[in-house]
mmCIF file of C-alpha atoms in Angstrom:
data_model
loop_
_atom_site.group_PDB
_atom_site.id
_atom_site.type_symbol
_atom_site.label_atom_id
_atom_site.label_comp_id
_atom_site.label_asym_id
_atom_site.label_seq_id
_atom_site.Cartn_x
_atom_site.Cartn_y
_atom_site.Cartn_z
ATOM 1 C CA MET A 59 70.565 -47.703 -74.359
ATOM 2 C CA THR A 60 70.799 -45.325 -71.508
ATOM 3 C CA ALA A 61 73.476 -43.327 -73.249
ATOM 4 C CA ALA A 62 71.382 -43.149 -76.422
ATOM 5 C CA ARG A 63 68.375 -42.012 -74.354
ATOM 6 C CA GLU A 64 70.381 -39.287 -72.714
ATOM 7 C CA ALA A 65 71.703 -38.236 -76.106
ATOM 8 C CA ALA A 66 68.140 -37.948 -77.355
ATOM 9 C CA GLY A 67 67.233 -35.601 -74.540
ATOM 10 C CA GLY A 68 65.718 -38.164 -72.179
ATOM 11 C CA ASP A 69 62.962 -39.206 -74.506
ATOM 12 C CA PRO A 70 62.688 -43.022 -74.454
ATOM 13 C CA ARG A 71 60.807 -43.071 -77.733
ATOM 14 C CA ALA A 72 63.910 -42.057 -79.575
ATOM 15 C CA THR A 73 65.615 -45.411 -78.883
ATOM 16 C CA LEU A 74 62.747 -47.545 -80.174
ATOM 17 C CA ASP A 75 62.469 -48.953 -83.593
ATOM 18 C CA PRO A 76 59.915 -46.993 -85.611
ATOM 19 C CA ALA A 77 58.048 -50.215 -86.486
ATOM 20 C CA THR A 78 58.032 -51.335 -82.874
ATOM 21 C CA ARG A 79 56.990 -47.881 -81.727
ATOM 22 C CA GLU A 80 53.842 -48.042 -83.804
ATOM 23 C CA ARG A 81 52.805 -51.482 -82.547
ATOM 24 C CA ASP A 82 53.667 -50.950 -78.873
ATOM 25 C CA VAL A 83 50.634 -49.811 -76.857
ATOM 26 C CA ARG A 84 52.518 -49.194 -73.610
ATOM 27 C CA PRO A 85 52.720 -45.571 -72.468
ATOM 28 C CA ILE A 86 56.027 -43.870 -72.830
ATOM 29 C CA VAL A 87 56.981 -42.111 -69.570
ATOM 30 C CA ALA A 88 60.182 -40.170 -68.974
ATOM 31 C CA ARG A 89 61.971 -40.301 -65.652
ATOM 32 C CA PRO A 90 61.974 -37.176 -63.444
ATOM 33 C CA ARG A 91 65.039 -35.051 -63.328
ATOM 34 C CA PRO A 92 67.139 -35.392 -60.198
ATOM 35 C CA GLY A 93 66.615 -32.418 -57.726
ATOM 36 C CA LEU A 94 68.245 -31.241 -54.491
ATOM 37 C CA SER A 95 69.091 -33.808 -51.912
ATOM 38 C CA ALA A 96 67.551 -33.960 -48.432
ATOM 39 C CA GLY A 97 70.738 -32.683 -46.800
ATOM 40 C CA ALA A 98 70.808 -29.615 -48.994
ATOM 41 C CA ILE A 99 67.172 -28.839 -48.194
ATOM 42 C CA THR A 100 67.873 -29.196 -44.438
ATOM 43 C CA LEU A 101 70.888 -26.896 -44.531
ATOM 44 C CA THR A 102 68.916 -24.326 -46.508
ATOM 45 C CA ALA A 103 66.092 -24.388 -43.943
ATOM 46 C CA ILE A 104 68.531 -24.003 -41.015
ATOM 47 C CA ALA A 105 70.219 -21.063 -42.668
ATOM 48 C CA ALA A 106 66.880 -19.384 -43.373
ATOM 49 C CA ALA A 107 65.773 -19.900 -39.764
ATOM 50 C CA ALA A 108 69.004 -18.451 -38.393
ATOM 51 C CA LEU A 109 68.685 -15.445 -40.665
ATOM 52 C CA LEU A 110 65.081 -14.861 -39.601
ATOM 53 C CA PHE A 111 66.006 -15.195 -35.903
ATOM 54 C CA GLY A 112 68.807 -12.681 -36.292
ATOM 55 C CA LEU A 113 66.503 -10.161 -37.981
ATOM 56 C CA LEU A 114 63.839 -10.494 -35.279
ATOM 57 C CA GLU A 115 66.403 -10.171 -32.461
ATOM 58 C CA GLU A 116 67.844 -7.039 -34.016
ATOM 59 C CA ARG A 117 64.387 -5.513 -34.335
ATOM 60 C CA ARG A 118 63.607 -6.301 -30.678
ATOM 61 C CA ARG A 119 66.786 -4.627 -29.479
ATOM 62 C CA ALA A 120 66.081 -1.583 -31.603
ATOM 63 C CA ALA A 121 62.619 -1.292 -30.030
ATOM 64 C CA VAL A 122 63.936 -1.579 -26.445
ATOM 65 C CA VAL A 123 67.091 0.582 -26.589
ATOM 66 C CA PRO A 124 66.656 4.076 -28.082
ATOM 67 C CA ALA A 125 68.816 4.681 -31.089
ATOM 68 C CA VAL A 126 69.646 8.274 -30.131
ATOM 69 C CA ALA A 127 70.801 9.322 -26.671
ATOM 70 C CA PRO A 128 68.693 12.107 -25.108
ATOM 71 C CA SER A 129 70.094 15.562 -25.466
ATOM 72 C CA GLY A 130 71.731 16.937 -22.338
ATOM 73 C CA ALA A 131 72.201 13.521 -20.783
ATOM 74 C CA ALA A 132 75.784 14.378 -19.847
ATOM 75 C CA GLU A 133 74.618 17.502 -18.067
ATOM 76 C CA VAL A 134 72.394 15.706 -15.597
ATOM 77 C CA VAL A 135 73.203 16.882 -12.070
ATOM 78 C CA ALA A 136 74.106 14.086 -9.733
ATOM 79 C CA ALA A 137 72.584 15.759 -6.657
ATOM 80 C CA PRO A 138 69.269 17.648 -6.484
ATOM 81 C CA PRO A 139 69.363 21.393 -5.782
ATOM 82 C CA PRO A 140 69.102 22.434 -2.132
ATOM 83 C CA LEU A 141 65.662 23.176 -0.749
ATOM 84 C CA MET A 142 64.693 26.775 -0.124
ATOM 85 C CA ILE A 143 63.969 27.438 3.553
ATOM 86 C CA PRO A 144 61.662 30.423 4.094
ATOM 87 C CA PRO A 145 62.855 33.060 6.591
ATOM 88 C CA ALA A 146 61.404 33.083 10.097
ATOM 89 C CA PRO A 147 58.510 35.506 10.646
ATOM 90 C CA PRO A 148 59.351 38.668 12.595
ATOM 91 C CA THR A 149 58.572 38.661 16.303
ATOM 92 C CA PRO A 150 55.615 40.963 17.055
ATOM 93 C CA ALA A 151 56.299 43.866 19.415
ATOM 94 C CA PRO A 152 54.658 43.613 22.876
ATOM 95 C CA SER A 153 51.427 45.557 23.027
ATOM 96 C CA ARG A 154 50.955 48.165 25.726
ATOM 97 C CA ALA A 155 47.687 48.466 27.583
ATOM 98 C CA VAL A 156 46.149 51.891 27.103
ATOM 99 C CA ALA A 157 44.061 53.217 29.987
ATOM 100 C CA PRO A 158 40.582 54.299 28.946
ATOM 101 C CA SER A 159 40.106 58.015 28.824
ATOM 102 C CA ALA A 160 37.675 59.630 31.241
ATOM 103 C CA PRO A 161 34.341 60.554 29.691
ATOM 104 C CA GLU A 162 33.946 64.192 28.928
ATOM 105 C CA PRO A 163 31.273 65.940 31.033
ATOM 106 C CA HIS A 164 28.282 67.059 29.023
ATOM 107 C CA PRO A 165 26.766 70.394 30.021
ATOM 108 C CA MET A 166 23.237 70.091 31.278
ATOM 109 C CA SER A 167 20.756 72.317 29.564
ATOM 110 C CA ALA A 168 18.495 74.505 31.674
ATOM 111 C CA PRO A 169 14.844 73.478 31.871
ATOM 112 C CA VAL A 170 12.660 75.247 29.413
ATOM 113 C CA ALA A 171 9.874 77.269 30.977
ATOM 114 C CA PRO A 172 6.359 76.573 29.753
ATOM 115 C CA ALA A 173 5.100 78.931 27.129
ATOM 116 C CA VAL A 174 2.761 81.585 28.468
ATOM 117 C CA SER A 175 -0.042 82.761 26.288
ATOM 118 C CA THR A 176 0.198 86.463 25.490
ATOM 119 C CA HIS A 177 -3.503 86.768 24.923
ATOM 120 C CA ALA A 178 -5.533 88.503 27.562
ATOM 121 C CA ARG A 179 -7.916 86.491 29.571
ATOM 122 C CA THR A 180 -11.482 86.834 28.541
ATOM 123 C CA PRO A 181 -13.669 87.934 31.377
ATOM 124 C CA ALA A 182 -16.554 85.824 32.505
ATOM 125 C CA GLY A 183 -19.681 86.298 30.486
ATOM 126 C CA ALA A 184 -17.862 87.809 27.529
ATOM 127 C CA THR A 185 -18.221 86.317 24.142
ATOM 128 C CA GLY A 186 -15.372 85.677 21.835
ATOM 129 C CA PRO A 187 -13.068 83.006 20.645
ATOM 130 C CA SER A 188 -11.327 81.168 23.382
ATOM 131 C CA VAL A 189 -8.398 78.833 23.154
ATOM 132 C CA GLY A 190 -8.755 75.836 25.446
ATOM 133 C CA THR A 191 -6.399 73.044 26.362
ATOM 134 C CA PRO A 192 -7.121 69.960 24.250
ATOM 135 C CA ALA A 193 -8.423 66.964 26.190
ATOM 136 C CA PRO A 194 -6.089 63.957 26.363
ATOM 137 C CA ALA A 195 -6.887 61.067 24.055
ATOM 138 C CA PRO A 196 -8.474 58.075 25.788
ATOM 139 C CA ALA A 197 -6.135 55.162 26.331
ATOM 140 C CA LYS A 198 -6.763 52.192 24.090
ATOM 141 C CA THR A 199 -7.701 48.996 25.860
ATOM 142 C CA PRO A 200 -5.864 46.015 24.391
ATOM 143 C CA SER A 201 -8.352 43.661 22.837
ATOM 144 C CA THR A 202 -8.187 40.103 24.097
ATOM 145 C CA PRO A 203 -8.544 37.525 21.285
ATOM 146 C CA ALA A 204 -11.624 35.382 21.594
ATOM 147 C CA ALA A 205 -10.886 31.858 22.726
ATOM 148 C CA PRO A 206 -11.599 29.192 20.090
ATOM 149 C CA PRO A 207 -14.590 26.970 20.770
ATOM 150 C CA ARG A 208 -13.710 23.917 22.780
ATOM 151 C CA VAL A 209 -13.795 20.724 20.803
ATOM 152 C CA ALA A 210 -14.226 17.474 22.635
ATOM 153 C CA PRO A 211 -11.439 14.979 21.910
ATOM 154 C CA GLY A 212 -13.856 12.109 21.612
ATOM 155 C CA GLN A 213 -17.531 11.256 21.640
ATOM 156 C CA ALA A 214 -19.354 12.799 24.587
ATOM 157 C CA LEU A 215 -20.928 10.450 27.094
ATOM 158 C CA ILE A 216 -24.617 11.248 27.581
ATOM 159 C CA VAL A 217 -26.470 9.640 30.451
ATOM 160 C CA ASP A 218 -30.264 9.742 30.367
ATOM 161 C CA THR A 219 -31.528 10.053 33.953
ATOM 162 C CA SER A 220 -35.115 10.903 33.034
ATOM 163 C CA ALA A 221 -36.221 7.248 33.033
ATOM 164 C CA PRO A 222 -37.536 5.803 36.320
ATOM 165 C CA PRO A 223 -35.037 3.626 38.198
ATOM 166 C CA ASP A 224 -37.255 0.551 38.343
ATOM 167 C CA VAL A 225 -38.144 -0.584 34.853
ATOM 168 C CA ASP A 226 -39.610 -3.984 34.130
ATOM 169 C CA HIS A 227 -37.689 -5.248 31.096
ATOM 170 C CA GLY A 228 -39.933 -8.268 30.767
ATOM 171 C CA THR A 229 -43.052 -6.246 29.887
ATOM 172 C CA ASP A 230 -41.523 -3.431 27.825
ATOM 173 C CA ALA A 231 -42.791 -4.152 24.314
ATOM 174 C CA ALA A 232 -41.289 -0.978 22.830
ATOM 175 C CA ALA A 233 -37.732 -2.255 23.311
ATOM 176 C CA ASP A 234 -37.941 -4.578 20.299
ATOM 177 C CA GLU A 235 -36.342 -2.094 17.930
ATOM 178 C CA LYS A 236 -33.590 -1.121 20.406
ATOM 179 C CA ASN A 237 -32.561 -4.724 21.050
ATOM 180 C CA GLY A 238 -32.285 -5.652 17.393
ATOM 181 C CA ALA A 239 -29.218 -6.715 15.484
ATOM 182 C CA GLY A 240 -26.558 -4.099 14.919
ATOM 183 C CA ARG A 241 -27.328 -2.213 18.157
ATOM 184 C CA GLN A 242 -24.269 -0.377 19.447
ATOM 185 C CA PRO A 243 -23.341 -1.064 23.092
ATOM 186 C CA VAL A 244 -24.261 1.756 25.479
ATOM 187 C CA LEU A 245 -22.041 2.573 28.457
ATOM 188 C CA SER A 246 -23.984 3.769 31.505
ATOM 189 C CA THR A 247 -22.255 5.341 34.496
ATOM 190 C CA SER A 248 -25.341 5.747 36.674
ATOM 191 C CA ARG A 249 -25.576 4.120 40.086
ATOM 192 C CA ALA A 250 -26.778 0.514 39.950
ATOM 193 C CA ARG A 251 -28.809 -1.094 42.724
ATOM 194 C CA ALA A 252 -29.172 -4.818 43.238
ATOM 195 C CA THR A 253 -32.727 -6.153 43.117
ATOM 196 C CA MET A 254 -34.307 -9.568 43.328
ATOM 197 C CA LEU A 255 -35.400 -11.171 40.064
ATOM 198 C CA ALA A 256 -39.166 -11.512 40.213
ATOM 199 C CA ASN A 257 -40.931 -14.725 39.200
ATOM 200 C CA ARG A 258 -37.762 -16.746 38.825
ATOM 201 C CA ALA A 259 -39.617 -19.971 38.073
ATOM 202 C CA THR A 260 -41.524 -18.444 35.135
ATOM 203 C CA THR A 261 -38.824 -16.147 33.709
ATOM 204 C CA VAL A 262 -36.262 -16.858 31.001
ATOM 205 C CA ALA A 263 -33.423 -14.535 31.938
ATOM 206 C CA GLN A 264 -31.607 -12.262 29.551
ATOM 207 C CA GLY A 265 -28.567 -13.925 27.955
ATOM 208 C CA THR A 266 -30.113 -17.381 27.594
ATOM 209 C CA LEU A 267 -29.163 -19.158 24.347
ATOM 210 C CA ILE A 268 -32.068 -20.972 22.665
ATOM 211 C CA PRO A 269 -30.945 -23.630 20.127
ATOM 212 C CA ALA A 270 -33.009 -23.820 16.940
ATOM 213 C CA VAL A 271 -32.889 -24.967 13.321
ATOM 214 C CA LEU A 272 -33.932 -22.978 10.250
ATOM 215 C CA GLU A 273 -37.097 -24.023 8.446
ATOM 216 C CA THR A 274 -36.777 -21.465 5.651
ATOM 217 C CA GLY A 275 -33.840 -20.387 3.559
ATOM 218 C CA PHE A 276 -32.075 -17.048 3.659
ATOM 219 C CA ASP A 277 -31.195 -14.927 0.622
ATOM 220 C CA SER A 278 -29.935 -11.361 1.024
ATOM 221 C CA THR A 279 -30.895 -10.355 -2.514
ATOM 222 C CA SER A 280 -34.159 -8.983 -1.135
ATOM 223 C CA PRO A 281 -35.555 -8.600 2.410
ATOM 224 C CA GLY A 282 -37.874 -11.269 3.733
ATOM 225 C CA PHE A 283 -39.029 -13.351 6.690
ATOM 226 C CA ALA A 284 -37.469 -16.367 8.377
ATOM 227 C CA ARG A 285 -38.816 -19.208 10.495
ATOM 228 C CA ALA A 286 -37.102 -21.665 12.826
ATOM 229 C CA LEU A 287 -37.974 -24.463 15.268
ATOM 230 C CA VAL A 288 -36.640 -24.764 18.816
ATOM 231 C CA GLN A 289 -34.582 -27.963 19.201
ATOM 232 C CA ARG A 290 -34.463 -28.430 22.989
ATOM 233 C CA ASP A 291 -36.572 -27.495 25.996
ATOM 234 C CA VAL A 292 -35.662 -24.214 27.676
ATOM 235 C CA ARG A 293 -36.385 -23.966 31.412
ATOM 236 C CA GLY A 294 -36.914 -20.983 33.674
ATOM 237 C CA PHE A 295 -34.285 -19.265 35.769
ATOM 238 C CA ASP A 296 -34.498 -21.758 38.649
ATOM 239 C CA GLY A 297 -34.840 -24.778 36.317
ATOM 240 C CA THR A 298 -38.119 -26.079 37.775
ATOM 241 C CA ARG A 299 -40.390 -25.472 34.772
ATOM 242 C CA VAL A 300 -40.106 -25.832 31.007
ATOM 243 C CA LEU A 301 -41.126 -22.442 29.648
ATOM 244 C CA ILE A 302 -40.116 -22.861 25.975
ATOM 245 C CA PRO A 303 -40.765 -26.476 24.952
ATOM 246 C CA ARG A 304 -39.118 -28.224 22.043
ATOM 247 C CA GLY A 305 -40.970 -27.570 18.769
ATOM 248 C CA SER A 306 -41.797 -23.934 19.534
ATOM 249 C CA ARG A 307 -41.717 -21.758 16.447
ATOM 250 C CA LEU A 308 -39.656 -18.598 15.953
ATOM 251 C CA ILE A 309 -40.704 -15.879 13.492
ATOM 252 C CA GLY A 310 -38.255 -13.193 12.346
ATOM 253 C CA ASP A 311 -37.209 -11.006 9.458
ATOM 254 C CA TYR A 312 -34.012 -9.909 7.722
ATOM 255 C CA GLY A 313 -32.904 -7.129 5.410
ATOM 256 C CA SER A 314 -30.852 -6.842 2.222
ATOM 257 C CA ASP A 315 -28.314 -4.221 3.333
ATOM 258 C CA THR A 316 -25.238 -6.415 2.847
ATOM 259 C CA GLN A 317 -21.796 -4.824 3.056
ATOM 260 C CA ARG A 318 -18.420 -5.680 1.543
ATOM 261 C CA GLY A 319 -16.637 -8.419 3.466
ATOM 262 C CA GLN A 320 -19.771 -9.550 5.326
ATOM 263 C CA ASN A 321 -20.120 -13.331 5.629
ATOM 264 C CA ARG A 322 -22.737 -13.737 8.367
ATOM 265 C CA ALA A 323 -26.485 -13.347 7.950
ATOM 266 C CA VAL A 324 -28.325 -11.060 10.373
ATOM 267 C CA ILE A 325 -31.807 -12.186 11.442
ATOM 268 C CA LEU A 326 -33.988 -10.519 14.088
ATOM 269 C CA TRP A 327 -36.435 -12.873 15.785
ATOM 270 C CA SER A 328 -39.529 -10.918 16.740
ATOM 271 C CA ARG A 329 -42.025 -13.549 17.948
ATOM 272 C CA LEU A 330 -42.064 -16.954 19.644
ATOM 273 C CA ILE A 331 -45.097 -19.270 19.477
ATOM 274 C CA ARG A 332 -45.306 -22.316 21.741
ATOM 275 C CA PRO A 333 -47.162 -25.495 20.690
ATOM 276 C CA ASP A 334 -49.897 -24.744 23.263
ATOM 277 C CA GLY A 335 -50.622 -21.382 21.627
ATOM 278 C CA VAL A 336 -48.786 -19.121 24.075
ATOM 279 C CA THR A 337 -46.960 -16.350 22.208
ATOM 280 C CA ILE A 338 -44.476 -13.735 23.345
ATOM 281 C CA ALA A 339 -42.581 -10.877 21.667
ATOM 282 C CA ILE A 340 -39.035 -12.147 21.980
ATOM 283 C CA GLY A 341 -37.201 -9.312 20.162
ATOM 284 C CA SER A 342 -33.799 -11.046 20.067
ATOM 285 C CA PRO A 343 -31.104 -11.403 17.382
ATOM 286 C CA ALA A 344 -29.973 -14.624 15.764
ATOM 287 C CA ALA A 345 -26.652 -16.211 16.627
ATOM 288 C CA ASP A 346 -24.730 -19.367 15.842
ATOM 289 C CA PRO A 347 -24.831 -22.415 18.152
ATOM 290 C CA VAL A 348 -21.963 -21.025 20.262
ATOM 291 C CA GLY A 349 -23.456 -17.540 20.658
ATOM 292 C CA ARG A 350 -21.562 -15.544 18.018
ATOM 293 C CA GLY A 351 -23.584 -12.827 16.338
ATOM 294 C CA GLY A 352 -25.168 -13.691 13.008
ATOM 295 C CA VAL A 353 -25.576 -16.958 11.129
ATOM 296 C CA ARG A 354 -22.795 -18.454 9.021
ATOM 297 C CA ALA A 355 -23.747 -17.984 5.370
ATOM 298 C CA ASP A 356 -22.485 -18.947 1.921
ATOM 299 C CA VAL A 357 -21.062 -15.841 0.194
ATOM 300 C CA ASN A 358 -21.260 -15.084 -3.529
ATOM 301 C CA THR A 359 -18.902 -12.162 -4.210
ATOM 302 C CA HIS A 360 -19.934 -11.779 -7.909
ATOM 303 C CA PHE A 361 -16.304 -11.637 -9.013
ATOM 304 C CA LEU A 362 -16.988 -11.652 -12.764
ATOM 305 C CA GLU A 363 -19.731 -9.037 -12.511
ATOM 306 C CA ARG A 364 -17.518 -6.728 -10.441
ATOM 307 C CA PHE A 365 -14.335 -6.971 -12.501
ATOM 308 C CA SER A 366 -15.684 -7.634 -15.999
ATOM 309 C CA GLY A 367 -15.530 -3.905 -16.810
ATOM 310 C CA ALA A 368 -11.880 -3.643 -15.787
ATOM 311 C CA ILE A 369 -10.979 -6.801 -17.727
ATOM 312 C CA LEU A 370 -12.791 -5.533 -20.818
ATOM 313 C CA GLN A 371 -11.019 -2.177 -20.600
ATOM 314 C CA SER A 372 -7.624 -3.902 -20.352
ATOM 315 C CA VAL A 373 -8.416 -6.041 -23.402
ATOM 316 C CA LEU A 374 -9.507 -2.971 -25.360
ATOM 317 C CA ASP A 375 -6.333 -1.085 -24.448
ATOM 318 C CA LEU A 376 -4.217 -4.040 -25.527
ATOM 319 C CA GLY A 377 -6.127 -4.360 -28.798
ATOM 320 C CA VAL A 378 -5.727 -0.673 -29.622
ATOM 321 C CA THR A 379 -2.004 -0.898 -28.828
ATOM 322 C CA MET A 380 -1.501 -3.918 -31.062
ATOM 323 C CA ALA A 381 -3.505 -2.304 -33.862
ATOM 324 C CA GLY A 382 -1.223 0.733 -33.830
ATOM 325 C CA ARG A 383 1.847 -1.425 -34.364
ATOM 326 C CA GLY A 384 3.096 -1.943 -37.921
ATOM 327 C CA SER A 385 3.438 -5.391 -39.465
ATOM 328 C CA ARG A 386 7.235 -5.119 -39.735
ATOM 329 C CA SER A 387 7.968 -2.347 -37.280
ATOM 330 C CA PRO A 388 9.435 -3.315 -33.882
ATOM 331 C CA VAL A 389 8.004 -0.128 -32.325
ATOM 332 C CA ILE A 390 4.638 -0.276 -30.528
ATOM 333 C CA VAL A 391 2.657 2.975 -30.775
ATOM 334 C CA ALA A 392 0.106 3.501 -27.986
ATOM 335 C CA LEU A 393 -2.510 6.165 -28.652
ATOM 336 C CA PRO A 394 -3.306 8.012 -25.401
ATOM 337 C CA GLY A 395 -6.944 7.763 -24.425
ATOM 338 C CA ALA A 396 -7.880 5.468 -27.295
ATOM 339 C CA GLY A 397 -8.959 2.627 -25.021
ATOM 340 C CA SER A 398 -10.560 4.977 -22.517
ATOM 341 C CA ARG A 399 -12.924 6.377 -25.130
ATOM 342 C CA VAL A 400 -14.060 2.900 -26.070
ATOM 343 C CA ALA A 401 -14.338 1.742 -22.464
ATOM 344 C CA ALA A 402 -16.373 4.828 -21.549
ATOM 345 C CA THR A 403 -19.384 3.165 -23.138
ATOM 346 C CA VAL A 404 -19.116 0.226 -20.705
ATOM 347 C CA PRO A 405 -21.277 0.873 -17.598
ATOM 348 C CA ALA A 406 -19.167 0.922 -14.425
ATOM 349 C CA THR A 407 -21.472 -1.118 -12.196
ATOM 350 C CA GLY A 408 -18.780 -3.118 -10.392
ATOM 351 C CA SER A 409 -18.666 -0.760 -7.438
ATOM 352 C CA ASP A 410 -22.432 -1.061 -6.859
ATOM 353 C CA ILE A 411 -22.476 -4.858 -6.636
ATOM 354 C CA VAL A 412 -22.517 -6.201 -3.076
ATOM 355 C CA PRO A 413 -22.007 -9.838 -2.088
ATOM 356 C CA THR A 414 -25.014 -12.119 -1.777
ATOM 357 C CA LEU A 415 -25.469 -14.205 1.380
ATOM 358 C CA ARG A 416 -27.390 -17.487 1.301
ATOM 359 C CA VAL A 417 -28.274 -19.836 4.161
ATOM 360 C CA PRO A 418 -29.928 -23.154 3.285
ATOM 361 C CA PRO A 419 -32.812 -24.575 5.347
ATOM 362 C CA GLY A 420 -31.855 -26.974 8.114
ATOM 363 C CA ARG A 421 -28.823 -25.059 9.384
ATOM 364 C CA SER A 422 -28.422 -24.897 13.153
ATOM 365 C CA VAL A 423 -28.861 -21.416 14.617
ATOM 366 C CA GLY A 424 -29.328 -19.900 18.029
ATOM 367 C CA VAL A 425 -31.350 -17.143 19.655
ATOM 368 C CA PHE A 426 -29.554 -14.895 22.120
ATOM 369 C CA VAL A 427 -32.302 -13.706 24.471
ATOM 370 C CA ALA A 428 -31.896 -9.924 24.680
ATOM 371 C CA ARG A 429 -34.325 -9.300 27.581
ATOM 372 C CA ASP A 430 -36.136 -11.157 30.342
ATOM 373 C CA LEU A 431 -39.116 -13.227 29.104
ATOM 374 C CA ASP A 432 -41.860 -13.488 31.762
ATOM 375 C CA PHE A 433 -44.384 -16.346 31.340
ATOM 376 C CA THR A 434 -46.146 -15.792 34.691
ATOM 377 C CA GLU A 435 -49.590 -14.978 33.276
ATOM 378 C CA SER A 436 -49.572 -17.823 30.766
ATOM 379 C CA GLU A 437 -48.451 -20.329 33.386
ATOM 380 C CA ALA A 438 -51.128 -19.121 35.814
ATOM 381 C CA ALA A 439 -53.838 -19.535 33.155
ATOM 382 C CA ARG A 440 -52.871 -23.188 32.715
#
């Protein structure tokens, strides 16, 4: 059967009976033709690899070794040519010192005689033109430059000696304005004489600190008046009498001239009223309980009011910049002065706004006595 199949060209259908071929439903598959063996394929691959290796090796050698020898290679000199040594410079001839020649004498010229006028002298009393010797020109006096005005390096110290030496500070009512808050210290260089403090039992000396508590509030928006109550008894200089009893009332005033960075309220106490009706012009500034100038206050800096104009201008500039940018363009076009023209309509009031100081009622304060307070007459009337 195999021989018949091979005779039919490898087609298995040729060996089947025609009747059986029609009834058989099995597929008819021919066997594959025999190919190269595994050994032949291996030898072929080895030969191809050896051929490829030989070609690559030959190409590498051709790239490393030049195919043509350089021209004149046989004429290369084994040793370099000798160096050229320059000749030595000639030795300079010794110079001979030449003696200086004597100066030639110059002939001195004879003095020239003064010219004598050939005109005849005019007799006395005769009229006629006369030639006189011109008068010498006056010598010029060198002008001395005027000294610049002297400028004092600092503030001049002025001492007022017109006031009498003995001044009673306890009865000077005109010193209220001079002893107020904000008074600059005055340096006096006049001679000081020691004196005895008069009425020590009935005098509250300068520098005494009177503790008090505020009855009214403080607001620096507008000027106004303040009132406080004394917390403790204040005795005289020798401590024998109570001159300012507890419950005495202090009357003062304050202004609205607040400055940037200020955080302490300035109050000037002008009058003190005791519970028994005795009153005195105290004229002393307010202080805190430890004697520092001013009263600690709550500060409102008005941040939004001061910087709202600058914030609005920045927002307007940003809006104008974003409006000038295209929807698909990556480039931002800023129009110069576009935001400034819009922001020019915004009133620039930030620089005029000053902080507001507020002190609530009930805060502890102090009164720094600026001058001697004499209660002699009131104590004598009791």
